[in-house]
mmCIF file of C-alpha atoms in Angstrom:
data_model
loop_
_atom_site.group_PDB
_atom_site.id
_atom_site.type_symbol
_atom_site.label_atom_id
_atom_site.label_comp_id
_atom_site.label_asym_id
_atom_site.label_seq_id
_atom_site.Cartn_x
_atom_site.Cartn_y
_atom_site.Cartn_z
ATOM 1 C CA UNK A 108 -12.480 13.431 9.271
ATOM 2 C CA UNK A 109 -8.771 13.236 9.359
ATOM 3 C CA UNK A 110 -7.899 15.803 11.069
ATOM 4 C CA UNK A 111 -5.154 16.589 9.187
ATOM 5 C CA UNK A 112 -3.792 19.421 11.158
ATOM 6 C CA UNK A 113 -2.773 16.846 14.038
ATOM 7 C CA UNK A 114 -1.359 14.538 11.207
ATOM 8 C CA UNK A 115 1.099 17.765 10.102
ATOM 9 C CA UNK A 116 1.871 18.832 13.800
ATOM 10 C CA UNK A 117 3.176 14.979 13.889
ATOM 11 C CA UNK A 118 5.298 15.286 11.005
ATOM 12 C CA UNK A 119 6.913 18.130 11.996
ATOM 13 C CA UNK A 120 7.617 16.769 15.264
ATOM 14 C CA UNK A 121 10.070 14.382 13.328
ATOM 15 C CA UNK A 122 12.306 16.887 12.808
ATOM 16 C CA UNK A 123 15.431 17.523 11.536
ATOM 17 C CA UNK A 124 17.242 14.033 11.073
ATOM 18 C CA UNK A 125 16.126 12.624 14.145
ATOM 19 C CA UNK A 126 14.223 9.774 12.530
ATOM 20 C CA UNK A 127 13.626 7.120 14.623
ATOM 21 C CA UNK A 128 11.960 4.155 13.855
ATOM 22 C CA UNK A 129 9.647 4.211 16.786
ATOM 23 C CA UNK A 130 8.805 7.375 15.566
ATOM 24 C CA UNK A 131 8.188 6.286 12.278
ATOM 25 C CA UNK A 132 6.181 3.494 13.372
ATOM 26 C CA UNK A 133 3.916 5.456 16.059
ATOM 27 C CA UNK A 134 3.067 7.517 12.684
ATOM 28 C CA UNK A 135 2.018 4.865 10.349
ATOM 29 C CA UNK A 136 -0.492 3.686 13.384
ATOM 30 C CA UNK A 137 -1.453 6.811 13.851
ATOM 31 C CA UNK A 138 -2.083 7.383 9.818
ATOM 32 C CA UNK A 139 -3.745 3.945 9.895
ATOM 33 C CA UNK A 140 -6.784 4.314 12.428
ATOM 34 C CA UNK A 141 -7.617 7.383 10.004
ATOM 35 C CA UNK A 142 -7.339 5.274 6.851
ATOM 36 C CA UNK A 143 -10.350 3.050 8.596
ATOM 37 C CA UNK A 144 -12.367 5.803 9.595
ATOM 38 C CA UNK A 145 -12.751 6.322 5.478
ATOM 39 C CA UNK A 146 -14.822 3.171 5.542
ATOM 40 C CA UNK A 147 -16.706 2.838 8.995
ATOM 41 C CA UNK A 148 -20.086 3.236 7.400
ATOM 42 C CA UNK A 149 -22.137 0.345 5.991
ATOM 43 C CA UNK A 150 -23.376 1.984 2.439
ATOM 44 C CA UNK A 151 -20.513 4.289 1.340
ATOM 45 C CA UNK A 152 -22.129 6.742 -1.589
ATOM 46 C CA UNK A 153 -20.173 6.889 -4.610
ATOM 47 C CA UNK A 154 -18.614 10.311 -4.001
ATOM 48 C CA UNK A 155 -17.769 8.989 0.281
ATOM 49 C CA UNK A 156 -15.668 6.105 -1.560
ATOM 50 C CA UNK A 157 -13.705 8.710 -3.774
ATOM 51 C CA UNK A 158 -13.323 11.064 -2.007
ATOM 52 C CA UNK A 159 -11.555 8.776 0.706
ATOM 53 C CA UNK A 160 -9.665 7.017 -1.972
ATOM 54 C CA UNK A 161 -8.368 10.486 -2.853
ATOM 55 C CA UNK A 162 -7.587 11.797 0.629
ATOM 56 C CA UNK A 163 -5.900 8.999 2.080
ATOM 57 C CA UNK A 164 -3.784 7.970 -1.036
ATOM 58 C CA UNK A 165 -2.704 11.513 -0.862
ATOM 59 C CA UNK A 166 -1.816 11.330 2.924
ATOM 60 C CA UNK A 167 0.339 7.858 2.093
ATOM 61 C CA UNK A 168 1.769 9.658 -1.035
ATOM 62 C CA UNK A 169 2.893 12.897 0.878
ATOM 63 C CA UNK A 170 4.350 10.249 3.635
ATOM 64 C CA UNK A 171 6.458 8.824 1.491
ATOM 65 C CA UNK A 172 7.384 11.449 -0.199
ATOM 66 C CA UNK A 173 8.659 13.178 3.457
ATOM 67 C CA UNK A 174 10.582 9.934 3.856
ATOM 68 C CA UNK A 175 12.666 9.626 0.563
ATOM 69 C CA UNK A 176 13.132 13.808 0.694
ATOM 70 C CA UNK A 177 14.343 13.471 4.507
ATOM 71 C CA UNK A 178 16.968 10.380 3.860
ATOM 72 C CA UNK A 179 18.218 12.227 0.748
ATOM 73 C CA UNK A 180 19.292 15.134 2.681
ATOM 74 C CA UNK A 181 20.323 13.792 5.814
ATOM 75 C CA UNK A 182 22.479 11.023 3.001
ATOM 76 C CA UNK A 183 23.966 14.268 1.447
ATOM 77 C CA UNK A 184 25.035 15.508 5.300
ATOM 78 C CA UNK A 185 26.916 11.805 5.736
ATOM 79 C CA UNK A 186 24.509 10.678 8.303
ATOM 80 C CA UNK A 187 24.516 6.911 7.988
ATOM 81 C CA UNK A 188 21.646 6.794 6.283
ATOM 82 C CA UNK A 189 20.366 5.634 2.899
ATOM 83 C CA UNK A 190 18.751 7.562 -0.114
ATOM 84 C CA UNK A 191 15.891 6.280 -0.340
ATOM 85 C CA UNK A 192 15.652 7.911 -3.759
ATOM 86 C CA UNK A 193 18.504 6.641 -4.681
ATOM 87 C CA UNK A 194 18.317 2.630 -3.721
ATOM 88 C CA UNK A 195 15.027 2.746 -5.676
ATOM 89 C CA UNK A 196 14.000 5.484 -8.661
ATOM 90 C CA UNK A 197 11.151 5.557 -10.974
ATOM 91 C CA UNK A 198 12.959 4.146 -13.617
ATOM 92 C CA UNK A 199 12.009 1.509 -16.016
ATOM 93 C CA UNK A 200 13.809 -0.972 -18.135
ATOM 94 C CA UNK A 201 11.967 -3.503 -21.244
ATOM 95 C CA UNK A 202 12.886 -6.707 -19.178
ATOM 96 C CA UNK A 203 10.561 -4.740 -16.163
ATOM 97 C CA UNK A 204 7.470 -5.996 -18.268
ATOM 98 C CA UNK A 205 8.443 -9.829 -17.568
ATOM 99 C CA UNK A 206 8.171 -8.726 -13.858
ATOM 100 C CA UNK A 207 5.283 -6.887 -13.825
ATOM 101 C CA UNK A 208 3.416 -9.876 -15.492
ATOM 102 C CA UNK A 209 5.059 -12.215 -13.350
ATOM 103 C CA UNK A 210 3.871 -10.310 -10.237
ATOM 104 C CA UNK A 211 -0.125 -9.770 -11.506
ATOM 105 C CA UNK A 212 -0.053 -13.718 -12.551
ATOM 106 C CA UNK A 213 1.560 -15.057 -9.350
ATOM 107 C CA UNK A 214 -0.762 -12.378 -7.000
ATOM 108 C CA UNK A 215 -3.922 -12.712 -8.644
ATOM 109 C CA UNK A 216 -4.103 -16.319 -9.296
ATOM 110 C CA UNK A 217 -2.709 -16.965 -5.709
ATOM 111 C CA UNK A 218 -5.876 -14.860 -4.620
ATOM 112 C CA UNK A 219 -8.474 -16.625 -6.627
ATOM 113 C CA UNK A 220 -7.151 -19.742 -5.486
ATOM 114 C CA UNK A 221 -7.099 -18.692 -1.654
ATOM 115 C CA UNK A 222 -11.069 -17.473 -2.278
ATOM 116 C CA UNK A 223 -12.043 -20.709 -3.219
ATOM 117 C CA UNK A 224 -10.107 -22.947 -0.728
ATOM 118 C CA UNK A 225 -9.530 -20.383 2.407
ATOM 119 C CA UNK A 226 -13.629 -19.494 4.053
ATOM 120 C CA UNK A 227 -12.180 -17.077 6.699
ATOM 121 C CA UNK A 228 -10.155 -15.007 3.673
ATOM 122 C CA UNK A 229 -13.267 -15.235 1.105
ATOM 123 C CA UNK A 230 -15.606 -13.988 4.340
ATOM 124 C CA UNK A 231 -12.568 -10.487 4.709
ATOM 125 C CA UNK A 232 -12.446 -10.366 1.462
ATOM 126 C CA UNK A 233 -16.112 -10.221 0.143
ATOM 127 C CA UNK A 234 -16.600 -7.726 3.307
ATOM 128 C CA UNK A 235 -14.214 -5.507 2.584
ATOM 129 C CA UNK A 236 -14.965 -5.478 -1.281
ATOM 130 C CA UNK A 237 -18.817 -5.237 -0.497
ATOM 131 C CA UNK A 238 -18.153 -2.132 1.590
ATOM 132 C CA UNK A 239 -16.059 -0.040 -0.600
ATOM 133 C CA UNK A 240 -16.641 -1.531 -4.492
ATOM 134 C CA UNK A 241 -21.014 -1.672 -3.835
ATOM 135 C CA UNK A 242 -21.313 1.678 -4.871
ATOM 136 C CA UNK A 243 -18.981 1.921 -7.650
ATOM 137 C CA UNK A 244 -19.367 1.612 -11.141
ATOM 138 C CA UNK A 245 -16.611 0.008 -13.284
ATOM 139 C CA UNK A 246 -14.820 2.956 -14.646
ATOM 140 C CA UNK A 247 -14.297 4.175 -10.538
ATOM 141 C CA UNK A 248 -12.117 0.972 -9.938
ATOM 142 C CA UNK A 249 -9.517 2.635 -12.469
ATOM 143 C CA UNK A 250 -9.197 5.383 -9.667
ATOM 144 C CA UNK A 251 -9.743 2.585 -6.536
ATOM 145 C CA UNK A 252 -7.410 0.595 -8.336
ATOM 146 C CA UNK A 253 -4.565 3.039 -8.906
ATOM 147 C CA UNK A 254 -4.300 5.703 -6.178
ATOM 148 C CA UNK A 255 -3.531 3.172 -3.311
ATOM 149 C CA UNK A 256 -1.381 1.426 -5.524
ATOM 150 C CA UNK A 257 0.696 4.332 -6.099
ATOM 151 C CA UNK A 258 0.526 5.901 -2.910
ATOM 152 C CA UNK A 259 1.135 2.431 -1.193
ATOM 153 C CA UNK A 260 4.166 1.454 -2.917
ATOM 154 C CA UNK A 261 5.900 4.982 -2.622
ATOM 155 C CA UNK A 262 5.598 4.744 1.358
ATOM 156 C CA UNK A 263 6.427 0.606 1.955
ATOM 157 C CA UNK A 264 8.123 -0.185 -1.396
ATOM 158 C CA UNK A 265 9.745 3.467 -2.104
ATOM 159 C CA UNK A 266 10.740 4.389 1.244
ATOM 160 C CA UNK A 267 10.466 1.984 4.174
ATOM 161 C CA UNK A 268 12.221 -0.754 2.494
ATOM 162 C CA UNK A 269 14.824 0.961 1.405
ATOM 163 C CA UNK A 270 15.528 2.817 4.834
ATOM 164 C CA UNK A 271 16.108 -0.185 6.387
ATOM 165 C CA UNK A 272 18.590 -1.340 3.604
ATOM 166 C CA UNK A 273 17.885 -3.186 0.340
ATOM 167 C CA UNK A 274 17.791 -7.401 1.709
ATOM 168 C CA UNK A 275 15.318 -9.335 3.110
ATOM 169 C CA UNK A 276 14.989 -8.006 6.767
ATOM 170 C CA UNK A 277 13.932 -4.684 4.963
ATOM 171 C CA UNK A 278 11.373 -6.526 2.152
ATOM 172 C CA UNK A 279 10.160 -8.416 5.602
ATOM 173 C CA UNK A 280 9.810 -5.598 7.933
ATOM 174 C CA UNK A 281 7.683 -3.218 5.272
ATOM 175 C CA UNK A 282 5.589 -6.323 4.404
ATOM 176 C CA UNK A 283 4.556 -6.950 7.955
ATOM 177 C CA UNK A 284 3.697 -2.926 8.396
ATOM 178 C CA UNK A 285 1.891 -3.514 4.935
ATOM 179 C CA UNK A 286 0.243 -6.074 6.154
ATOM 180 C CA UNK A 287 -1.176 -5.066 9.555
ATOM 181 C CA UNK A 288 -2.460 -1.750 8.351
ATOM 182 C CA UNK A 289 -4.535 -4.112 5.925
ATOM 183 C CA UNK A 290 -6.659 -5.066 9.191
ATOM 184 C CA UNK A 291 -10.015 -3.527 9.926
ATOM 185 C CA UNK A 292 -13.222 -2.780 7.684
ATOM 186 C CA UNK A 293 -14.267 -6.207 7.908
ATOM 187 C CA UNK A 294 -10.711 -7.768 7.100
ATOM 188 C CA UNK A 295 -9.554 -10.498 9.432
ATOM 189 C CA UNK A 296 -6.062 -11.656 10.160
ATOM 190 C CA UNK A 297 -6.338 -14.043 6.686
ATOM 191 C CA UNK A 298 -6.277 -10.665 4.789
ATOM 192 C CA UNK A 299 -3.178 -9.440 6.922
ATOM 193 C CA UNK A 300 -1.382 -12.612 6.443
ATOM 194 C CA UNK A 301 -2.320 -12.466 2.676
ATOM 195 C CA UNK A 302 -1.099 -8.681 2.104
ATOM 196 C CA UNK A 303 1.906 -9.791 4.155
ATOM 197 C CA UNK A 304 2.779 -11.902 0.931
ATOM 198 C CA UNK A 305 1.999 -9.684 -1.407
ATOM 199 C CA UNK A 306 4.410 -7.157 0.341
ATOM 200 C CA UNK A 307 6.982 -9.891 0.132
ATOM 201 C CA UNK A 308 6.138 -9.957 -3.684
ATOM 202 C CA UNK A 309 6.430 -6.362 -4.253
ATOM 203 C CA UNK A 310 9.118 -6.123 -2.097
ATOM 204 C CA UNK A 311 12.008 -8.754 -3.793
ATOM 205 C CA UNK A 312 10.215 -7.231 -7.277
ATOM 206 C CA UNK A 313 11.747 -4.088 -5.672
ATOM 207 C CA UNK A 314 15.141 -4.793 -4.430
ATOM 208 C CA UNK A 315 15.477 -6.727 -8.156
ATOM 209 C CA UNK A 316 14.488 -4.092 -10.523
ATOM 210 C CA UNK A 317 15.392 -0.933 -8.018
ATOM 211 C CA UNK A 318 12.095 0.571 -9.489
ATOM 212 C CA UNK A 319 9.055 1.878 -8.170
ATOM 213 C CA UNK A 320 7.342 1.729 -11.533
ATOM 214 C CA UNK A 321 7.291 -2.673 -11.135
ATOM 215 C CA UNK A 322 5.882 -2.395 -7.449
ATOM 216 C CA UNK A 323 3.590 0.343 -8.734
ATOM 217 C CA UNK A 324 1.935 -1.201 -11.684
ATOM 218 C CA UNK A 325 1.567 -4.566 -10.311
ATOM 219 C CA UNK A 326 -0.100 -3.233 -7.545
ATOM 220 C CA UNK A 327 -2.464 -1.135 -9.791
ATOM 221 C CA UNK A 328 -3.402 -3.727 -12.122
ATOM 222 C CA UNK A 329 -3.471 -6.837 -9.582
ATOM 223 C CA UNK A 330 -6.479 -3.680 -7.888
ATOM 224 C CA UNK A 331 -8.543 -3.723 -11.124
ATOM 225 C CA UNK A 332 -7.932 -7.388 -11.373
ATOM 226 C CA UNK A 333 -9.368 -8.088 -7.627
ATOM 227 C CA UNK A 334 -11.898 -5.505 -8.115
ATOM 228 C CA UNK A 335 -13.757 -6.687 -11.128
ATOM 229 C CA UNK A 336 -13.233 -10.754 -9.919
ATOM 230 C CA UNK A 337 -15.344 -9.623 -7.249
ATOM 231 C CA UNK A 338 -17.943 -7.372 -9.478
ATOM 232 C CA UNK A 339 -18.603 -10.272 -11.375
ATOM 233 C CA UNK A 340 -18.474 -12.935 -9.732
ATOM 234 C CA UNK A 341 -19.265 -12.252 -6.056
ATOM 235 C CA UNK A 342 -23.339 -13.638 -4.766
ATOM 236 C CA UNK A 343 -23.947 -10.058 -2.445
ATOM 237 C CA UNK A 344 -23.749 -7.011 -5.125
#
């Protein structure tokens, strides 16, 4: 289905330190017609859903990954270009917490709010939810809810952001990539515009705390939070 041979020919065609953004870019749209395919049909079994969740997280994760490895050795060669790994780790500090709560209260309120007052965001949302959270049962959302949010944040939050340089051009230009590969599957331009903020959210959480573990487990927990809003509230189970 995602013909991952073509997606590792591409990669290696970025070779060397010859990263260009348009290069970068042509990737990520390449990566995200393949992320829709996961969810084209209309009743997704259990295992489909999974399985997809599994695949494609892995594809984001291994992007990222490729990203922060590539700017960390072309950094170590003085190319004028940041460590990704570097600008933002995987550490964790106490006063983190604060953010992370901050970031699931302001995201998922925002979003319950914006499903009862925006029709055209309730009608993405409720599609896209419908399509991939029908067939699940509430222990699955754990692994819905935390792949992507892992994966997600390692390739906008973990290494597009900081390749462009830790300010807000960077936090604006991954949110906007973040937020256009959110289209499709029954999400309109409402649901781009609304994970456009959220990447603004995780991004300045980002660039503040120089961790991926604040992006990460915001992102994770505002999943399971969206997830089981719907489950139990939504009219078309």
């Amino acid at each position: 289905m995602f013909h991952n041979l073509l997606i590792i020919t591409h990669i290696h065609s970025i070779h060397g330190h010859a990263f260009a953004h348009s290069q970068l870019l042509e990737l990520l749209e390449y990566l995200c017609s393949h992320l829709i395919l996961c969810y084209l049909h209309h009743s997704p079994s259990q295992s489909n859903v999974l399985q997809a969740c599994i695949i494609t997280s892995g594809l984001i994760a291994a992007l990222g990954t490729m990203i922060r490895q590539v700017s960390h050795v072309a950094s170590i060669e003085g190319l004028p270009i940041l460590d990704c790994s570097t600008e933002v780790s995987f550490g964790f500090e106490m006063w983190h917490l604060e953010l992370i709560t901050g970031l699931v209260v302001l995201i998922s309120s925002s979003r319950y709010l914006l499903l009862k007052t925006w029709p055209d965001f309730a009608e993405s949302s409720e599609a896209a939810n419908r399509q991939v959270l029908s067939s699940l049962q509430p222990l699955d959302y754990i692994a819905v809810a935390f792949l992507p949010g892992i994966s997600e944040e390692l390739l906008f939050r973990g290494a597009i952001l900081p390749l462009f340089g830790m300010n807000w051009k960077s936090i604006a230009v991954a949110s906007v990539i973040f937020g256009v590969l959110h289209l499709g599957s029954g999400r309109k331009y409402s649901f781009a515009i609304w994970a456009t903020f959220v990447g603004l959210a995780y991004g300045y959480a980002t660039v503040l705390s120089s961790s991926l573990a604040v992006p990460m487990t915001s992102h994770a927990v505002n999943n399971i939070i969206g997830g089981l809003l719907w489950r139990y509230t939504s009219k078309h189970k």
